[in-house]
């Protein structure tokens, strides 16, 4: 096996964003949106869970927020959730959908062939560093992202030290830095390579101290209310690894990675329990997909498109309750 891989088990007369929503593409028209870079939710943290390609569903939640002009001051996310974070802050609804639906079918992006070539089942260097360039397959609007007063919070797991590292806009020097941070946060062990960045090696932020959902990070920042976008249905809880012997065989040289991989289900489930409690207290609005048929490695474009449409329909049904909670 390639040794790069590890296995765990105010507006100035501009038209409103809603006027620019393109129903045919599930996104907004590519008009300049910089005049709309305002914040109207300052007392609630927006948190995106990861979940690999399950984010095809939650990208629709992101787009429903943008369509209805809901703009948070602080946005948190890990793994696939970090892609949702940066797409939300750049106000790019077309990219939000394409990142998890159409893009996956592009040549050299994903599949066993890429795995055999040593690029990973998901070719993360292409997906993040190359495709996000201005002439790439999935160009990223870096200027709008940086101009937006909303703050980014994403995490990754540093392999050699076992530290959880959080990055914000203050840590970004250029577009390549940002795309590498998102890549590092999203690099699922075994299916994607370890990411080297600024002299350190990183894996998926889901191995870090937030266990996939940056609730504690938002609490440390002073938030008491939360809008949490989950990628698993209500009542879901993770189970222990069914192949602990395989984890030990493949991760024995990295004891902390092995420990976190084997124990992650317990900490993750505790986070979900806490979210249930916060929701019952009225302090959190927790979005759960009513239908989730995707795996984190699903690359069937039709299934991804269906999941996006399911997310869009559910988000539209639930939006009035979101508006009440957020007071927008």
Tab-separated table of N, CA and C in Angstrom, residues 60-159:
chain	number	residue	atom	x	y	z
A	60	UNK	N	-27.386	21.737	-0.452
A	60	UNK	CA	-28.687	22.338	-0.706
A	60	UNK	C	-29.143	23.202	0.467
A	61	UNK	N	-28.753	22.826	1.689
A	61	UNK	CA	-29.045	23.663	2.848
A	61	UNK	C	-28.314	24.991	2.703
A	62	UNK	N	-27.044	24.916	2.356
A	62	UNK	CA	-26.232	26.112	2.092
A	62	UNK	C	-26.936	27.016	1.077
A	63	UNK	N	-27.386	26.444	-0.027
A	63	UNK	CA	-27.997	27.249	-1.077
A	63	UNK	C	-29.344	27.816	-0.674
A	64	UNK	N	-30.065	27.109	0.183
A	64	UNK	CA	-31.323	27.660	0.682
A	64	UNK	C	-31.061	28.872	1.574
A	65	UNK	N	-30.009	28.812	2.373
A	65	UNK	CA	-29.635	29.972	3.174
A	65	UNK	C	-29.281	31.159	2.283
A	66	UNK	N	-28.477	30.915	1.252
A	66	UNK	CA	-28.094	32.007	0.361
A	66	UNK	C	-29.304	32.560	-0.396
A	67	UNK	N	-30.143	31.670	-0.881
A	67	UNK	CA	-31.322	32.095	-1.629
A	67	UNK	C	-32.198	33.033	-0.803
A	68	UNK	N	-32.242	32.798	0.491
A	68	UNK	CA	-33.094	33.589	1.381
A	68	UNK	C	-32.328	34.653	2.153
A	69	UNK	N	-31.133	34.971	1.667
A	69	UNK	CA	-30.347	36.079	2.216
A	69	UNK	C	-30.055	35.927	3.704
A	70	UNK	N	-29.649	34.735	4.107
A	70	UNK	CA	-29.292	34.475	5.502
A	70	UNK	C	-27.778	34.393	5.580
A	71	UNK	N	-27.166	35.365	6.273
A	71	UNK	CA	-25.717	35.504	6.259
A	71	UNK	C	-25.161	35.510	7.684
A	72	UNK	N	-24.473	34.427	8.039
A	72	UNK	CA	-23.892	34.266	9.368
A	72	UNK	C	-22.535	34.952	9.459
A	73	UNK	N	-22.186	35.374	10.671
A	73	UNK	CA	-20.893	36.019	10.900
A	73	UNK	C	-19.761	35.014	11.034
A	74	UNK	N	-20.049	33.830	11.599
A	74	UNK	CA	-19.019	32.814	11.816
A	74	UNK	C	-19.526	31.473	11.316
A	75	UNK	N	-18.687	30.819	10.488
A	75	UNK	CA	-19.083	29.573	9.833
A	75	UNK	C	-18.004	28.529	10.095
A	76	UNK	N	-18.426	27.363	10.608
A	76	UNK	CA	-17.521	26.316	11.058
A	76	UNK	C	-17.749	25.048	10.234
A	77	UNK	N	-16.675	24.314	9.948
A	77	UNK	CA	-16.848	23.063	9.230
A	77	UNK	C	-15.586	22.235	9.170
A	78	UNK	N	-15.786	20.926	9.093
A	78	UNK	CA	-14.694	19.966	9.037
A	78	UNK	C	-14.924	19.033	7.861
A	79	UNK	N	-13.825	18.619	7.210
A	79	UNK	CA	-13.880	17.661	6.111
A	79	UNK	C	-14.758	18.219	4.990
A	80	UNK	N	-15.719	17.458	4.494
A	80	UNK	CA	-16.586	17.988	3.440
A	80	UNK	C	-17.309	19.243	3.899
A	81	UNK	N	-17.508	19.361	5.212
A	81	UNK	CA	-18.117	20.573	5.741
A	81	UNK	C	-17.272	21.804	5.508
A	82	UNK	N	-15.949	21.638	5.407
A	82	UNK	CA	-15.090	22.794	5.144
A	82	UNK	C	-15.295	23.322	3.729
A	83	UNK	N	-15.614	22.428	2.786
A	83	UNK	CA	-15.951	22.886	1.433
A	83	UNK	C	-17.238	23.692	1.457
A	84	UNK	N	-18.220	23.223	2.219
A	84	UNK	CA	-19.443	24.005	2.358
A	84	UNK	C	-19.165	25.364	2.987
A	85	UNK	N	-18.257	25.413	3.950
A	85	UNK	CA	-17.912	26.675	4.599
A	85	UNK	C	-17.397	27.689	3.585
A	86	UNK	N	-16.398	27.299	2.803
A	86	UNK	CA	-15.783	28.277	1.900
A	86	UNK	C	-16.717	28.643	0.752
A	87	UNK	N	-17.533	27.698	0.297
A	87	UNK	CA	-18.503	28.034	-0.751
A	87	UNK	C	-19.570	28.977	-0.227
A	88	UNK	N	-19.973	28.790	1.021
A	88	UNK	CA	-20.962	29.686	1.627
A	88	UNK	C	-20.397	31.093	1.772
A	89	UNK	N	-19.175	31.202	2.257
A	89	UNK	CA	-18.597	32.528	2.474
A	89	UNK	C	-18.316	33.235	1.148
A	90	UNK	N	-17.985	32.479	0.113
A	90	UNK	CA	-17.780	33.096	-1.203
A	90	UNK	C	-19.099	33.354	-1.921
A	91	UNK	N	-20.208	32.943	-1.305
A	91	UNK	CA	-21.560	33.166	-1.823
A	91	UNK	C	-21.729	32.566	-3.213
A	92	UNK	N	-21.155	31.403	-3.414
A	92	UNK	CA	-21.143	30.784	-4.741
A	92	UNK	C	-22.025	29.539	-4.738
A	93	UNK	N	-23.291	29.722	-5.046
A	93	UNK	CA	-24.231	28.609	-4.967
A	93	UNK	C	-24.025	27.585	-6.073
A	94	UNK	N	-23.602	28.041	-7.243
A	94	UNK	CA	-23.352	27.084	-8.321
A	94	UNK	C	-22.188	26.167	-7.954
A	95	UNK	N	-21.135	26.743	-7.395
A	95	UNK	CA	-20.004	25.923	-6.983
A	95	UNK	C	-20.387	24.988	-5.840
A	96	UNK	N	-21.273	25.459	-4.955
A	96	UNK	CA	-21.703	24.623	-3.834
A	96	UNK	C	-22.328	23.327	-4.338
A	97	UNK	N	-23.183	23.427	-5.348
A	97	UNK	CA	-23.794	22.220	-5.899
A	97	UNK	C	-22.782	21.417	-6.707
A	98	UNK	N	-22.055	22.082	-7.592
A	98	UNK	CA	-21.144	21.377	-8.487
A	98	UNK	C	-20.064	20.630	-7.717
A	99	UNK	N	-19.650	21.156	-6.573
A	99	UNK	CA	-18.597	20.516	-5.788
A	99	UNK	C	-18.946	19.084	-5.414
A	100	UNK	N	-20.241	18.804	-5.231
A	100	UNK	CA	-20.660	17.479	-4.759
A	100	UNK	C	-21.594	16.754	-5.715
A	101	UNK	N	-21.869	17.337	-6.877
A	101	UNK	CA	-22.764	16.673	-7.830
A	101	UNK	C	-22.077	16.524	-9.184
A	102	UNK	N	-22.093	17.569	-10.002
A	102	UNK	CA	-21.572	17.443	-11.360
A	102	UNK	C	-20.071	17.206	-11.419
A	103	UNK	N	-19.327	17.846	-10.531
A	103	UNK	CA	-17.865	17.810	-10.608
A	103	UNK	C	-17.304	16.403	-10.458
A	104	UNK	N	-17.987	15.573	-9.702
A	104	UNK	CA	-17.449	14.243	-9.410
A	104	UNK	C	-17.317	13.400	-10.672
A	105	UNK	N	-18.052	13.744	-11.728
A	105	UNK	CA	-17.973	12.978	-12.963
A	105	UNK	C	-16.884	13.433	-13.918
A	106	UNK	N	-16.167	14.490	-13.551
A	106	UNK	CA	-15.089	14.976	-14.414
A	106	UNK	C	-13.941	13.966	-14.446
A	107	UNK	N	-13.194	13.981	-15.540
A	107	UNK	CA	-12.093	13.050	-15.736
A	107	UNK	C	-11.023	13.231	-14.665
A	108	UNK	N	-10.515	12.128	-14.160
A	108	UNK	CA	-9.407	12.081	-13.199
A	108	UNK	C	-9.784	12.546	-11.788
A	109	UNK	N	-11.070	12.762	-11.506
A	109	UNK	CA	-11.457	13.274	-10.196
A	109	UNK	C	-11.555	12.166	-9.146
A	110	UNK	N	-12.163	11.034	-9.501
A	110	UNK	CA	-12.396	10.000	-8.490
A	110	UNK	C	-12.538	8.634	-9.144
A	111	UNK	N	-12.352	7.607	-8.324
A	111	UNK	CA	-12.558	6.246	-8.786
A	111	UNK	C	-11.379	5.352	-8.467
A	112	UNK	N	-11.569	4.064	-8.677
A	112	UNK	CA	-10.517	3.101	-8.382
A	112	UNK	C	-9.283	3.311	-9.246
A	113	UNK	N	-9.495	3.803	-10.463
A	113	UNK	CA	-8.360	4.079	-11.336
A	113	UNK	C	-7.419	5.096	-10.725
A	114	UNK	N	-7.969	6.135	-10.108
A	114	UNK	CA	-7.135	7.131	-9.440
A	114	UNK	C	-6.425	6.536	-8.231
A	115	UNK	N	-7.111	5.632	-7.550
A	115	UNK	CA	-6.502	4.959	-6.401
A	115	UNK	C	-5.279	4.161	-6.842
A	116	UNK	N	-5.408	3.444	-7.940
A	116	UNK	CA	-4.311	2.625	-8.441
A	116	UNK	C	-3.141	3.478	-8.915
A	117	UNK	N	-3.426	4.701	-9.334
A	117	UNK	CA	-2.373	5.612	-9.772
A	117	UNK	C	-1.668	6.293	-8.600
A	118	UNK	N	-2.157	6.050	-7.387
A	118	UNK	CA	-1.545	6.647	-6.206
A	118	UNK	C	-2.088	8.000	-5.840
A	119	UNK	N	-3.190	8.419	-6.508
A	119	UNK	CA	-3.768	9.734	-6.235
A	119	UNK	C	-4.828	9.697	-5.145
A	120	UNK	N	-5.261	8.497	-4.761
A	120	UNK	CA	-6.361	8.353	-3.828
A	120	UNK	C	-7.660	8.104	-4.575
A	121	UNK	N	-8.604	7.482	-3.912
A	121	UNK	CA	-9.916	7.263	-4.520
A	121	UNK	C	-10.522	8.595	-4.941
A	122	UNK	N	-10.315	9.617	-4.107
A	122	UNK	CA	-10.608	10.995	-4.496
A	122	UNK	C	-9.269	11.689	-4.724
A	123	UNK	N	-9.055	12.178	-5.920
A	123	UNK	CA	-7.804	12.819	-6.295
A	123	UNK	C	-7.769	14.216	-5.673
A	124	UNK	N	-7.359	14.293	-4.414
A	124	UNK	CA	-7.540	15.536	-3.657
A	124	UNK	C	-6.698	16.688	-4.187
A	125	UNK	N	-5.527	16.412	-4.721
A	125	UNK	CA	-4.710	17.514	-5.261
A	125	UNK	C	-5.427	18.168	-6.435
A	126	UNK	N	-6.030	17.355	-7.296
A	126	UNK	CA	-6.801	17.906	-8.406
A	126	UNK	C	-8.066	18.588	-7.895
A	127	UNK	N	-8.775	17.923	-6.993
A	127	UNK	CA	-10.059	18.442	-6.522
A	127	UNK	C	-9.900	19.802	-5.855
A	128	UNK	N	-8.873	19.975	-5.051
A	128	UNK	CA	-8.745	21.201	-4.276
A	128	UNK	C	-7.755	22.182	-4.900
A	129	UNK	N	-6.500	21.774	-5.049
A	129	UNK	CA	-5.490	22.738	-5.442
A	129	UNK	C	-5.594	23.146	-6.909
A	130	UNK	N	-5.855	22.201	-7.789
A	130	UNK	CA	-5.875	22.518	-9.214
A	130	UNK	C	-7.224	23.066	-9.669
A	131	UNK	N	-8.294	22.398	-9.286
A	131	UNK	CA	-9.619	22.764	-9.795
A	131	UNK	C	-10.078	24.119	-9.287
A	132	UNK	N	-9.584	24.548	-8.123
A	132	UNK	CA	-10.000	25.822	-7.570
A	132	UNK	C	-9.318	27.028	-8.183
A	133	UNK	N	-8.324	26.809	-9.031
A	133	UNK	CA	-7.624	27.924	-9.675
A	133	UNK	C	-8.533	28.642	-10.663
A	134	UNK	N	-8.228	29.898	-11.002
A	134	UNK	CA	-9.105	30.669	-11.893
A	134	UNK	C	-9.429	29.977	-13.208
A	135	UNK	N	-8.495	29.184	-13.739
A	135	UNK	CA	-8.740	28.475	-14.999
A	135	UNK	C	-9.010	26.995	-14.756
A	136	UNK	N	-9.332	26.632	-13.518
A	136	UNK	CA	-9.563	25.235	-13.181
A	136	UNK	C	-10.972	24.774	-13.489
A	137	UNK	N	-11.231	23.513	-13.190
A	137	UNK	CA	-12.542	22.925	-13.467
A	137	UNK	C	-13.618	23.456	-12.525
A	138	UNK	N	-13.206	23.935	-11.347
A	138	UNK	CA	-14.153	24.396	-10.343
A	138	UNK	C	-13.590	25.673	-9.703
A	139	UNK	N	-13.469	26.745	-10.470
A	139	UNK	CA	-12.792	27.949	-9.982
A	139	UNK	C	-13.453	28.515	-8.726
A	140	UNK	N	-12.608	28.981	-7.822
A	140	UNK	CA	-13.075	29.520	-6.548
A	140	UNK	C	-12.971	31.033	-6.551
A	141	UNK	N	-14.020	31.712	-6.086
A	141	UNK	CA	-14.055	33.173	-6.051
A	141	UNK	C	-13.351	33.665	-4.781
A	142	UNK	N	-12.042	33.705	-4.862
A	142	UNK	CA	-11.218	34.065	-3.706
A	142	UNK	C	-11.443	35.516	-3.283
A	143	UNK	N	-11.620	36.407	-4.242
A	143	UNK	CA	-11.793	37.824	-3.917
A	143	UNK	C	-13.058	38.046	-3.093
A	144	UNK	N	-14.161	37.429	-3.514
A	144	UNK	CA	-15.404	37.581	-2.754
A	144	UNK	C	-15.283	36.923	-1.388
A	145	UNK	N	-14.641	35.762	-1.342
A	145	UNK	CA	-14.429	35.074	-0.069
A	145	UNK	C	-13.701	35.973	0.923
A	146	UNK	N	-12.624	36.597	0.493
A	146	UNK	CA	-11.832	37.422	1.398
A	146	UNK	C	-12.537	38.738	1.725
A	147	UNK	N	-13.330	39.263	0.791
A	147	UNK	CA	-14.036	40.522	1.029
A	147	UNK	C	-15.212	40.344	1.982
A	148	UNK	N	-15.764	39.153	2.040
A	148	UNK	CA	-16.900	38.885	2.916
A	148	UNK	C	-16.457	39.012	4.376
A	149	UNK	N	-17.164	39.791	5.194
A	149	UNK	CA	-16.766	39.918	6.605
A	149	UNK	C	-16.984	38.651	7.425
A	150	UNK	N	-17.685	37.671	6.901
A	150	UNK	CA	-17.891	36.418	7.627
A	150	UNK	C	-16.551	35.719	7.858
A	151	UNK	N	-16.409	35.078	9.014
A	151	UNK	CA	-15.167	34.402	9.374
A	151	UNK	C	-15.267	32.896	9.128
A	152	UNK	N	-14.200	32.332	8.612
A	152	UNK	CA	-14.064	30.895	8.390
A	152	UNK	C	-13.415	30.238	9.587
A	153	UNK	N	-13.917	29.046	9.954
A	153	UNK	CA	-13.289	28.225	10.984
A	153	UNK	C	-13.290	26.783	10.478
A	154	UNK	N	-12.114	26.241	10.151
A	154	UNK	CA	-12.026	24.839	9.740
A	154	UNK	C	-10.889	24.169	10.514
A	155	UNK	N	-10.984	22.855	10.660
A	155	UNK	CA	-9.983	22.121	11.424
A	155	UNK	C	-9.425	20.953	10.619
A	156	UNK	N	-8.186	20.602	10.982
A	156	UNK	CA	-7.551	19.409	10.442
A	156	UNK	C	-6.784	18.725	11.574
A	157	UNK	N	-6.396	17.487	11.327
A	157	UNK	CA	-5.665	16.689	12.312
A	157	UNK	C	-4.218	16.559	11.861
A	158	UNK	N	-3.275	17.005	12.715
A	158	UNK	CA	-1.858	16.926	12.396
A	158	UNK	C	-1.335	15.546	12.781
A	159	UNK	N	-0.883	14.799	11.796
A	159	UNK	CA	-0.562	13.385	11.980
A	159	UNK	C	0.573	13.160	12.969
